[in-house]
Short mmCIF file of C-alpha atoms in Angstrom, two decimals:
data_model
loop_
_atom_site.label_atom_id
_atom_site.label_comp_id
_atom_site.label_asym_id
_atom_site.label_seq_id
_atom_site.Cartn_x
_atom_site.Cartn_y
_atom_site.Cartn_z
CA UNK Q 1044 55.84 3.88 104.26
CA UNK Q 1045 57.91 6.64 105.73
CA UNK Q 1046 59.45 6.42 108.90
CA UNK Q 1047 59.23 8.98 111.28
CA UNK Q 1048 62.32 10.66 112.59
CA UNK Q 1049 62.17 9.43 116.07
CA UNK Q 1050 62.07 5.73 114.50
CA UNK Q 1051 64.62 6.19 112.82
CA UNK Q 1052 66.83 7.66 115.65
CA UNK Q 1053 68.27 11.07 114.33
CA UNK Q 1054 69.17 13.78 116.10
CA UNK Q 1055 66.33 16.26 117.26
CA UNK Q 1056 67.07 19.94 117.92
CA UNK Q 1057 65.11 21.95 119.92
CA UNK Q 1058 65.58 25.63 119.89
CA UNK Q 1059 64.14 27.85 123.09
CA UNK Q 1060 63.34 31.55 121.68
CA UNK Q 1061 62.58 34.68 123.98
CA UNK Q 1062 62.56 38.39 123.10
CA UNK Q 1063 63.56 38.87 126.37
CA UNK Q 1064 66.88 40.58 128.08
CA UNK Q 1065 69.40 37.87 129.72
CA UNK Q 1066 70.95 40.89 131.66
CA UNK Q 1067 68.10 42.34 132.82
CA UNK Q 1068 66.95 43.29 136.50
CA UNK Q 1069 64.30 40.97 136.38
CA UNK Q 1070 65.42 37.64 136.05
CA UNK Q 1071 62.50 35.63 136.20
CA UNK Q 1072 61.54 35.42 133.25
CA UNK Q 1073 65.38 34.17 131.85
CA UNK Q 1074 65.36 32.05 134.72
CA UNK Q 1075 62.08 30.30 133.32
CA UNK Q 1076 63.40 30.04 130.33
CA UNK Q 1077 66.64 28.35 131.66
CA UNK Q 1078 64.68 26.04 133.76
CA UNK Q 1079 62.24 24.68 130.59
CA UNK Q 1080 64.65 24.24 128.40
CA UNK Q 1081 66.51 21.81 131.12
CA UNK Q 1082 63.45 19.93 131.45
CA UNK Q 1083 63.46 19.73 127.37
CA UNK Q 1084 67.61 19.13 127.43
CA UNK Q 1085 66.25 15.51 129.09
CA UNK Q 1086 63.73 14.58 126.68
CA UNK Q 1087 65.71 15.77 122.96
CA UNK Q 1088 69.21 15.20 121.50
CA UNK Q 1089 70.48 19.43 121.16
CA UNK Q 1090 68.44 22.08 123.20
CA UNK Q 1091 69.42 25.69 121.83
CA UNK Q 1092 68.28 28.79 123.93
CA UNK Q 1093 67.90 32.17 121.71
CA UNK Q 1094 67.27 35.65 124.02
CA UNK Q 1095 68.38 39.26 123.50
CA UNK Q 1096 71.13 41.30 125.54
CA UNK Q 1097 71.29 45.28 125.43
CA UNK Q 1098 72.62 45.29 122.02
CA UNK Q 1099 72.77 41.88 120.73
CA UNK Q 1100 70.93 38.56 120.40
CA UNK Q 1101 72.74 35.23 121.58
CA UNK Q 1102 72.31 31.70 121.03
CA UNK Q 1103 73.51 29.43 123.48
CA UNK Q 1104 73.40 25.32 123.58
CA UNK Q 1105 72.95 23.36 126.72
CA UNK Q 1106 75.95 21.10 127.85
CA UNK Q 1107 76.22 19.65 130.84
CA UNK Q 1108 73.23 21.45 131.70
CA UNK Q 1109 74.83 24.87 131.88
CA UNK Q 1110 74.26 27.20 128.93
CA UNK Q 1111 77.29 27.77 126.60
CA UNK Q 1112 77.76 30.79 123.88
CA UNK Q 1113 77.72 29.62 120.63
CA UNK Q 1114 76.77 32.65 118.56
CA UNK Q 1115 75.97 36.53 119.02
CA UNK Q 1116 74.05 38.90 116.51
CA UNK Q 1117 74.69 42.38 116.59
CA UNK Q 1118 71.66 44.63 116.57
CA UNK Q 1119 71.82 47.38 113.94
CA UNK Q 1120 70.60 49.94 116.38
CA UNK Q 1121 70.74 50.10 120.20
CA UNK Q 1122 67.25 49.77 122.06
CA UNK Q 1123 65.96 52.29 124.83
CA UNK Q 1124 65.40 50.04 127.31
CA UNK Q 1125 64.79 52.37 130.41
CA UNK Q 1126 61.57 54.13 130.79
CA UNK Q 1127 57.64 53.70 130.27
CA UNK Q 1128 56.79 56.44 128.24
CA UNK Q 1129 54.96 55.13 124.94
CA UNK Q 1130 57.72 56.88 122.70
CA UNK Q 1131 60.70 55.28 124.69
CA UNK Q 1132 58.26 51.67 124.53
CA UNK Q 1133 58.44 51.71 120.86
CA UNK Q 1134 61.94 52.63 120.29
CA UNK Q 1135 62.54 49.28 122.11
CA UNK Q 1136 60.84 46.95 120.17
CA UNK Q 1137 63.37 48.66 116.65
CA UNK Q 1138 65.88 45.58 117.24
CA UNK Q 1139 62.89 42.82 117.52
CA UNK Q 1140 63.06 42.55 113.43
CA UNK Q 1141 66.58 41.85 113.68
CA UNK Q 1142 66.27 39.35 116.47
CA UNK Q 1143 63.42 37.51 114.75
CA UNK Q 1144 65.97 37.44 110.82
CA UNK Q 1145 68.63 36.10 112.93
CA UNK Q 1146 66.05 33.11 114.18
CA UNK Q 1147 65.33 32.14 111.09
CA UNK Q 1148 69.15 31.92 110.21
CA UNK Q 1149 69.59 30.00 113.54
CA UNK Q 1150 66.50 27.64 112.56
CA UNK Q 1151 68.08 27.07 108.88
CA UNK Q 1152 71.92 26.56 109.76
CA UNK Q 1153 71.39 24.36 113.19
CA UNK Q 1154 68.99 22.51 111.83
CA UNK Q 1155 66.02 23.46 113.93
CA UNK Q 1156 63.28 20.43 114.56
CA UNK Q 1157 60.82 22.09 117.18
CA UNK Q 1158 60.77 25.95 117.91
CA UNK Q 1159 59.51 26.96 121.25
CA UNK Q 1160 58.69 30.40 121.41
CA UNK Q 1161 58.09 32.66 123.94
CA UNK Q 1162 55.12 34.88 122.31
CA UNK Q 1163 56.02 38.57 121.87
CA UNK Q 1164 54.79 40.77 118.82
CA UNK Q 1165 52.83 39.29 116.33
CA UNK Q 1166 54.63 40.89 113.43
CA UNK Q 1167 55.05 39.52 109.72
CA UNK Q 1168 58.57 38.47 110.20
CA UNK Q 1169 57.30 36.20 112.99
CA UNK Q 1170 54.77 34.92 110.81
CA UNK Q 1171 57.04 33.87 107.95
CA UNK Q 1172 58.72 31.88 110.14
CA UNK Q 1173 55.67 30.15 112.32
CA UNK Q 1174 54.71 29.35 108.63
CA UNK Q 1175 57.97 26.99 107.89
CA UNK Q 1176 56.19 23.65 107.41
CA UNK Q 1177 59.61 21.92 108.34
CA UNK Q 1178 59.09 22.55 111.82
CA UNK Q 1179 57.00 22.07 114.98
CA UNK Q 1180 55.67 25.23 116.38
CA UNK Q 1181 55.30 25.49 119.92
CA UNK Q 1182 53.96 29.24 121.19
CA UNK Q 1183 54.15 29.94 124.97
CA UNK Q 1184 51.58 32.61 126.17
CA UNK Q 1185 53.28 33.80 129.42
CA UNK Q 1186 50.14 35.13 130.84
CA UNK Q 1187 46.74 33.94 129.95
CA UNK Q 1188 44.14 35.48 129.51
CA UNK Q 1189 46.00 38.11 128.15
CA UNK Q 1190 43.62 40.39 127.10
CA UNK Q 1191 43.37 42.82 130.66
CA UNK Q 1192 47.07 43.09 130.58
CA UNK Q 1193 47.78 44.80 127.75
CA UNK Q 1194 44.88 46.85 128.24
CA UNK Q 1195 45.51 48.25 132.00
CA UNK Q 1196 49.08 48.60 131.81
CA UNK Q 1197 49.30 51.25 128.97
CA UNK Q 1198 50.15 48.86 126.60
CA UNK Q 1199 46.71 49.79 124.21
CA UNK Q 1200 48.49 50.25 121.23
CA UNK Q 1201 50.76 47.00 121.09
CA UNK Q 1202 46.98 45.57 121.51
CA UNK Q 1203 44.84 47.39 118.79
CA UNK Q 1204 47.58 47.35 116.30
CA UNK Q 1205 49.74 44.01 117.01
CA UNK Q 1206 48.30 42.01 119.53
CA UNK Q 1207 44.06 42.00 119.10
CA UNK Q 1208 44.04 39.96 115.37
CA UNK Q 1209 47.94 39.16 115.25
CA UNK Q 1210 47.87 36.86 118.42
CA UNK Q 1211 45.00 34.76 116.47
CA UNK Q 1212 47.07 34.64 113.29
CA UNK Q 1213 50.01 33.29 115.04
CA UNK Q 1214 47.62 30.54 117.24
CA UNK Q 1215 46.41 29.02 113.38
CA UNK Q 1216 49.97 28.31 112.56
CA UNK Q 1217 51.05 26.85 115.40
CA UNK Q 1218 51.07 23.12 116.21
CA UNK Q 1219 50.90 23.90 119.96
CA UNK Q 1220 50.11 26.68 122.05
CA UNK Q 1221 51.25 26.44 126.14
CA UNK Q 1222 48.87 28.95 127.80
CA UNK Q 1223 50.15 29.68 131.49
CA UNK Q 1224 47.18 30.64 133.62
CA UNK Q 1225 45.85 30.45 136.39
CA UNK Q 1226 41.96 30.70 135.36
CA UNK Q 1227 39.47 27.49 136.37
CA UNK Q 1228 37.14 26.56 133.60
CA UNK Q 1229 39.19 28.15 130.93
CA UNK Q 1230 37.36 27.17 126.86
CA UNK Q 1231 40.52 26.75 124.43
CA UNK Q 1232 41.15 25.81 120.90
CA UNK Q 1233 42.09 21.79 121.11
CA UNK Q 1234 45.49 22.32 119.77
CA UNK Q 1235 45.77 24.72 123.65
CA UNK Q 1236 47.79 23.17 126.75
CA UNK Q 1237 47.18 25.05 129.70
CA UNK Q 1238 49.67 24.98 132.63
CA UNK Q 1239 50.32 26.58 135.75
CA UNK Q 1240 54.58 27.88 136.24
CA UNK Q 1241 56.82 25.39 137.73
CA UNK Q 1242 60.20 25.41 139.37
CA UNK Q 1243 63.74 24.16 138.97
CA UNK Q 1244 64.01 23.31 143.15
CA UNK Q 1245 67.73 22.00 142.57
CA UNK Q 1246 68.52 26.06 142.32
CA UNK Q 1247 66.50 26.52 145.46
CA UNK Q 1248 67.97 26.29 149.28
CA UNK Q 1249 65.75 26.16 151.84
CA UNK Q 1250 65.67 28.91 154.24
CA UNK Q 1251 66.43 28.69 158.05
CA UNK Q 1252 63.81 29.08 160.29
CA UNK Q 1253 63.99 31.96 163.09
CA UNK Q 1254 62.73 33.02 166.08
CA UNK Q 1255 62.67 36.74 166.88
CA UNK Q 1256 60.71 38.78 168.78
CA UNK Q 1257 59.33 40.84 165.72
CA UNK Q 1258 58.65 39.64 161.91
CA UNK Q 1259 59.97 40.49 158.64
CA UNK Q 1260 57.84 40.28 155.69
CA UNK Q 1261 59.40 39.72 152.22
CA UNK Q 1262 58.63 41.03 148.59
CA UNK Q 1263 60.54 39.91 145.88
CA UNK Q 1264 59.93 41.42 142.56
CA UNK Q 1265 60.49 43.90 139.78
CA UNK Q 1266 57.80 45.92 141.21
CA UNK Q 1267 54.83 46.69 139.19
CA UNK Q 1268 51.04 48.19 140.23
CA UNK Q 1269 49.96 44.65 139.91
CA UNK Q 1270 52.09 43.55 142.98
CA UNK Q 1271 49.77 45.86 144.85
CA UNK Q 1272 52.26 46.08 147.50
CA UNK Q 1273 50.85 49.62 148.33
CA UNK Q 1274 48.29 47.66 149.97
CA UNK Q 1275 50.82 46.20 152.80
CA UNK Q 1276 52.23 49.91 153.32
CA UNK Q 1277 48.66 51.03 153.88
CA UNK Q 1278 47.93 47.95 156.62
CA UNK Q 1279 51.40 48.91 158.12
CA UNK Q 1280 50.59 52.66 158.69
CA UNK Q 1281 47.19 51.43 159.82
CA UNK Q 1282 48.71 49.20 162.46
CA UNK Q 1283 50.91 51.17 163.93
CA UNK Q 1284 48.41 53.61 164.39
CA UNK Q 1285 47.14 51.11 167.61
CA UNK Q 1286 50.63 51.60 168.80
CA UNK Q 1287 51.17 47.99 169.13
CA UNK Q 1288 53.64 45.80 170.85
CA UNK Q 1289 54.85 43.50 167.99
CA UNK Q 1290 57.27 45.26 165.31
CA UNK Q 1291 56.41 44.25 162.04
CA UNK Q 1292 58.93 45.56 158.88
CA UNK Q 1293 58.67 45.36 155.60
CA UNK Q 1294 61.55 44.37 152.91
CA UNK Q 1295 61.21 45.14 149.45
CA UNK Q 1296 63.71 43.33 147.26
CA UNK Q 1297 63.67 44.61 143.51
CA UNK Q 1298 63.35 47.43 141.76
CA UNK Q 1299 61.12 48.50 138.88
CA UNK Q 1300 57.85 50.62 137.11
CA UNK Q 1301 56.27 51.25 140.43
CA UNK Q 1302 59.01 51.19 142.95
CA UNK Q 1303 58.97 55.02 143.02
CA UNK Q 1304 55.41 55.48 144.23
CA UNK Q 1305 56.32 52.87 146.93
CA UNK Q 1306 59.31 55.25 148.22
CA UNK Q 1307 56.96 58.02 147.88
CA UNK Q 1308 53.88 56.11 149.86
CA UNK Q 1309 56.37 55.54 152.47
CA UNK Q 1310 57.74 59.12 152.96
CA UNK Q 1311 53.95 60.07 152.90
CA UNK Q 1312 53.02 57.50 156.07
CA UNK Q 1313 56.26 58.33 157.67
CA UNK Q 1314 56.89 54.56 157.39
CA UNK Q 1315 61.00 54.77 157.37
CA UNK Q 1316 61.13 52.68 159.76
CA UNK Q 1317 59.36 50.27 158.95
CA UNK Q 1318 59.71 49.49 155.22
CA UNK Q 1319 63.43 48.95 154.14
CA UNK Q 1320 63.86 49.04 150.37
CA UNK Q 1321 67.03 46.78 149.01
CA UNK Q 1322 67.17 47.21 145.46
CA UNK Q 1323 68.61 44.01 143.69
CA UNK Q 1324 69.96 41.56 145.80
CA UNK Q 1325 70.83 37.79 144.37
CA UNK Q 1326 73.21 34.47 145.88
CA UNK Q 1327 73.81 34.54 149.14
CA UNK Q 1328 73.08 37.85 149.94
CA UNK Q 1329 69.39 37.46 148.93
CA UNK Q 1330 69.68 33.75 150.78
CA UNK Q 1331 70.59 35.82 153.63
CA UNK Q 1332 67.05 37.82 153.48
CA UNK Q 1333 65.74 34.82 152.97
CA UNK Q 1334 66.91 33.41 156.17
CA UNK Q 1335 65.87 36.41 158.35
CA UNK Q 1336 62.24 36.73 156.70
CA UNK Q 1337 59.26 35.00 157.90
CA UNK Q 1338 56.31 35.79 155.72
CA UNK Q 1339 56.58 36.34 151.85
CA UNK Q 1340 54.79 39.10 149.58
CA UNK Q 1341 53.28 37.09 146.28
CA UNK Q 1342 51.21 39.13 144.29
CA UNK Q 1343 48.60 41.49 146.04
CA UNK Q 1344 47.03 43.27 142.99
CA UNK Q 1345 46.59 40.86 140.32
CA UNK Q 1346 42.93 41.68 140.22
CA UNK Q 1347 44.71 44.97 138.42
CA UNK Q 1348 45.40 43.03 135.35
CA UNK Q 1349 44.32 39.28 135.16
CA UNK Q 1350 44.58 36.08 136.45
CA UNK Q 1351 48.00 34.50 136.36
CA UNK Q 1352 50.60 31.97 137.37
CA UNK Q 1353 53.31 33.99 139.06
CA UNK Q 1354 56.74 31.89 139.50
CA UNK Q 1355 57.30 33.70 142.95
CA UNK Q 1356 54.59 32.04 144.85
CA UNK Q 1357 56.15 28.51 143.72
CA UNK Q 1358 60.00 29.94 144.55
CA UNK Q 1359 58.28 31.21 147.83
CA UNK Q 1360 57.03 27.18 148.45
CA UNK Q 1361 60.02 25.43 147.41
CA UNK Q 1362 62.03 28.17 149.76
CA UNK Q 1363 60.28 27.09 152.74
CA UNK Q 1364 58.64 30.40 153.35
CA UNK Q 1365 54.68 30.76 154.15
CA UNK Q 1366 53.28 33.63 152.07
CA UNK Q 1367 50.65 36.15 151.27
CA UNK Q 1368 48.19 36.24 147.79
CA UNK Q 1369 44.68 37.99 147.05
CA UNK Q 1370 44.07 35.52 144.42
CA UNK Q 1371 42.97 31.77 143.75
CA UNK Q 1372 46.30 29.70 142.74
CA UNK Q 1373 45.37 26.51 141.40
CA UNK Q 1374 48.79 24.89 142.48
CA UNK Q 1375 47.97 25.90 146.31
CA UNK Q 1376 44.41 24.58 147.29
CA UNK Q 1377 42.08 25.84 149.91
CA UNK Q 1378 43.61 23.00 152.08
CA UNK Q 1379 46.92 24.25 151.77
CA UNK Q 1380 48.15 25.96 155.01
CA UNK Q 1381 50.81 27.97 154.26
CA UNK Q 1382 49.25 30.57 152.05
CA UNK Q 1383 47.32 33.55 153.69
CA UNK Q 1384 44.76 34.61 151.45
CA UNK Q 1385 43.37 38.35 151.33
CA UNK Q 1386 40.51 39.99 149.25
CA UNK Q 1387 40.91 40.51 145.92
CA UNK Q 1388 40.29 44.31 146.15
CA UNK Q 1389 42.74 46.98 147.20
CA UNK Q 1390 42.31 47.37 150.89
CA UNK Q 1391 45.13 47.89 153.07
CA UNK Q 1392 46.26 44.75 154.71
CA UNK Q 1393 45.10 43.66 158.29
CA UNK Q 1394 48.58 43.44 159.55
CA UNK Q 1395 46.96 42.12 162.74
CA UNK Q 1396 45.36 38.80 161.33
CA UNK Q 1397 48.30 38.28 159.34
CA UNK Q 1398 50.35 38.17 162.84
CA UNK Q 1399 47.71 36.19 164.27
CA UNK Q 1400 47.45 33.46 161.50
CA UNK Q 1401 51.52 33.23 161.33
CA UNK Q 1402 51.48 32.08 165.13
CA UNK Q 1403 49.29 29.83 164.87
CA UNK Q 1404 50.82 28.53 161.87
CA UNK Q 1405 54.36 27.57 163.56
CA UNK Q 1406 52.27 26.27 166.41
CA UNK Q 1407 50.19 24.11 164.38
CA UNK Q 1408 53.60 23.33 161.86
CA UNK Q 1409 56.90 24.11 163.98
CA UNK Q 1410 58.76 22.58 160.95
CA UNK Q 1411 56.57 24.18 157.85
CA UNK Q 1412 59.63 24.67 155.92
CA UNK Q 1413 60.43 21.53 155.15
CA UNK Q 1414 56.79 20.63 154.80
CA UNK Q 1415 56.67 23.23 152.09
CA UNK Q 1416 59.54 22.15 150.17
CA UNK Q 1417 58.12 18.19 150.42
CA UNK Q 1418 55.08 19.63 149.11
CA UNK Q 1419 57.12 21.81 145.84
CA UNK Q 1420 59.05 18.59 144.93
CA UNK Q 1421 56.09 16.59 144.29
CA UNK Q 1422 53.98 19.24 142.82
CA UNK Q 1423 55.74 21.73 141.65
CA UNK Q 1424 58.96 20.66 139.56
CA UNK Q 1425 58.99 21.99 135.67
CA UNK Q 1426 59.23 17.96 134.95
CA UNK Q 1427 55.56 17.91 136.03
CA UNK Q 1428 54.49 20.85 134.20
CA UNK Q 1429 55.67 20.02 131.04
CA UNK Q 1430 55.01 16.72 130.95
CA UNK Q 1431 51.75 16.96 128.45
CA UNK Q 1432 53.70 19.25 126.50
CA UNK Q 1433 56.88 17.17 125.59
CA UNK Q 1434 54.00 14.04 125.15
CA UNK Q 1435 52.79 16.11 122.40
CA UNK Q 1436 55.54 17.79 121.34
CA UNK Q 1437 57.15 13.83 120.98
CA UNK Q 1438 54.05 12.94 118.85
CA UNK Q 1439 54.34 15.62 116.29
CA UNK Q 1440 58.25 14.79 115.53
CA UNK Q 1441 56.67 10.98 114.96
CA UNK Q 1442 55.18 12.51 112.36
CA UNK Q 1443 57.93 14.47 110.74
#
C-alpha cells in the first residue's frame, strides 16, 4: 500500500500565487496575502509567495516569518497600470501570460505540493497548469458572488469573454475553491469553503482613545464608487445646513478610481472645511490618524456591486475603533455594539444619529477599544479562518 506523503514525513511546499502588485497603493490585498500565507508558514514545511511588481514577477519564501527574495522574472513588456479606460485595462493584463509561464517554472523547479491561487483571468495558460495532476489546487475567489462586480464596474468584457464560462472551467479542476463572502444561505459545489476575511492582529496597535470637543470620522481605502463615501459628504453638507454646535470632519485616507469625484463633491458643497483628504498615509503616521479619529468609514455602497467581506471592517475592530457599514457582516452580529448600521441605499448620512449613537456608545462602553480588540482576537484571527481550509488542504496531501 502506498504511503502518503505526510506519513512518510517529507517536506511539503506550499506556494501562495497573486496577480497582484506588491508596490501598489492599495495594500490590502498584498497584505492578505502576507497574512495567509503566515497562517499556512505554521501548518507546512516551505511557504513560497508569488505576486507581480511594475515590471517583474517575484517569488519570495517565508523565514522567520518575514518574506525573503528568492527569484525575480522580468516581464517582456511593461504594463499600463494607471488609468480605467478599457484600452489602458487591457494593456495591463499583456504581462499576466508571462507571470502565469514563470509559475509553472516556479511549481516545477521548487517542487510545488499545494498551489494557492488567488483567482484572476481564466485564461488557457492558467488552465494548463490547474490541470497538473501532481498538485493540490486551491482557488481563492476574493469576492463572492462575483457576478455584480464585474458587471457594474465596467469590467463587462473580462466577464463575457474570460470570466462567465472560464471561472467554471477553472472550479472543475480544482481540488478546493475558498469563496470569501459575506452572503447567508449561499448553495455551493461540495468541493466550495466559504469564509469571511480575517486579520493578522500582531500587525495591529490599538488606538488611543480621545476626548475632544468635536469628532473625526475615518475612511481608509483606495477609494472606489462602492465605498459610497459620497453618501457621508452628502449627510455632512446636510448637517451643517442646521448650523449646529458639534463640528464633525471628515478624513479620507487613500487615494484611487473615485477619489476625484469626492474632491469635486466637496468643492461643489463648499465642504473644505470639513472633509480633509490625506492621500496615502502608512506606520506611524497613519497610527497617528488613528489615534485622533473616533468613528471609522467601512464600506457605504456595497449594495453598488455585491455582497462582500471587506478586510477594513475587521482592521477597524482589531484597531479599537467603532465604525460605520450599510450592509449585513456576518463576523459582526446584530448584538454587536460597535458597528452603526445605515440603509443599504444611497442616502446621505444622518450625521445627527451617528453623533447621537457614538455618545451613547462611550457612555454605555467608556473602554470599547479594548473591548473591540478582545472581541477580534477571538473571532477574527486568519488562524480561525483558515482553519477548514488547511483541514482539507492536510487531507488531500494524505492522499498524494
Amino acid at each position: 500500500m502506498r504511503s502518503s506523503k505526510l506519513e512518510e514525513e517529507l517536506t511539503v511546499n506550499l506556494l501562495y500565487s497573486a496577480f497582484i502588485r506588491e508596490e501598489s497603493e492599495s495594500k490590502g490585498a498584498f497584505k492578505k496575502v502576507l497574512a495567509q500565507s503566515l497562517t499556512f508558514n505554521d501548518q507546512f514545511d516551505n511557504v513560497f509567495i508569488y505576486v507581480t511588481k511594475k515590471s517583474e514577477s517575484v517569488l519570495y519564501i517565508l523565514k522567520d516569518n518575514t518574506p525573503q527574495l528568492i527569484k525575480s522574472f522580468k516581464y517582456n513588456t511593461i504594463p499600463i497600470y494607471e488609468g480605467s479606460n478599457k484600452i489602458k485595462r487591457f494593456f495591463r493584463y499583456f504581462p499576466y501570460k508571462s507571470f502565469l509561464n514563470a509559475m509553472d517554472k516556479v511549481i516545477m523547479n521548487y517542487n510545488i505540493d499545494i498551489l494557492y491561487y488567488r483567482l484572476s483571468l481564466p485564461t488557457r495558460n492558467l488552465m494548463s497548469i490547474m490541470k497538473n495532476k501532481k498538485l493540490v489546487k486551491i482557488v481563492e475567489i476574493p469576492t463572492y458572488p462575483y457576478e455584480k462586480e464585474y458587471k457594474i464596474s465596467n469590467r463587462k468584457f473580462e466577464y463575457h469573454f474570460f470570466v462567465k464560462n472560464g471561472y467554471k472551467k477553472i472550479f472543475d479542476l480544482a481540488d478546493i475553491v475558498v469563496a470569501v463572502s459575506a452572503e447567508k444561505n449561499l448553495k455551493v459545489d461540495e468541493k466550495f469553503i466559504l469564509i469571511t476575511n480575517g486579520i493578522q492582529l500582531d500587525s495591529v496597535r490599538v488606538k488611543k482613545q480621545n476626548k475632544k470637543n468635536y469628532l473625526n470620522l475615518l475612511s481608509i481605502a483606495n477609494v472606489a464608487f462602492w465605498h459610497g463615501y459620497d453618501r457621508i459628504i452628502k449627510g455632512l453638507y446636510e448637517y451643517y445646513k442646521t448650523n449646529p454646535e458639534k463640528e464633525i470632519y471628515y478624513h479620507c485616507v487613500g487615494e484611487g478610481s473615485d477619489l476625484e469625484n469626492l474632491k469635486t463633491l466637496v468643492r461643489e458643497l463648499s465642504l473644505e472645511k470639513y472633509v480633509i483628504f490625506h492621500g496615502i498615509k502608512t506606520g506611524e503616521d497613519l497610527d497617528k490618524v488613528f489615534d485622533e479619529s473616533d468613528i471609522a468609514l467601512g464600506s457605504l455602497g456595497l449594495h453598488r456591486i455585491s455582497a462582500g467581506s471587506p478586510l477594513k471592517n475587521r482592521e477597524y475592530c482589531a484597531k479599537g475603533i467603532p465604525f460605520v457599514i450599510s450592509y449585513e457582516d456576518l463576523d459582526f452580529p446584530e448584538t454587536f455594539p460597535f458597528v452603526y448600521r445605515i440603509p443599504k441605499d444611497d442616502t446621505p448620512v444622518d450625521i445627527s444619529q451617528l453623533i447621537q449613537w457614538y455618545e451613547n456608545l462611550v457612555k454605555e462602553h467608556p473602554n470599547y477599544s479594548m473591548e473591540m480588540r478582545k472581541y477580534a482576537e477571538e473571532n477574527l484571527s486568519w488562524d480561525a479562518k483558515m482553519k477548514p481550509v488547511i483541514e482539507k488542504m492536510k487531507e488531500l496531501v494524505e492522499k498524494m
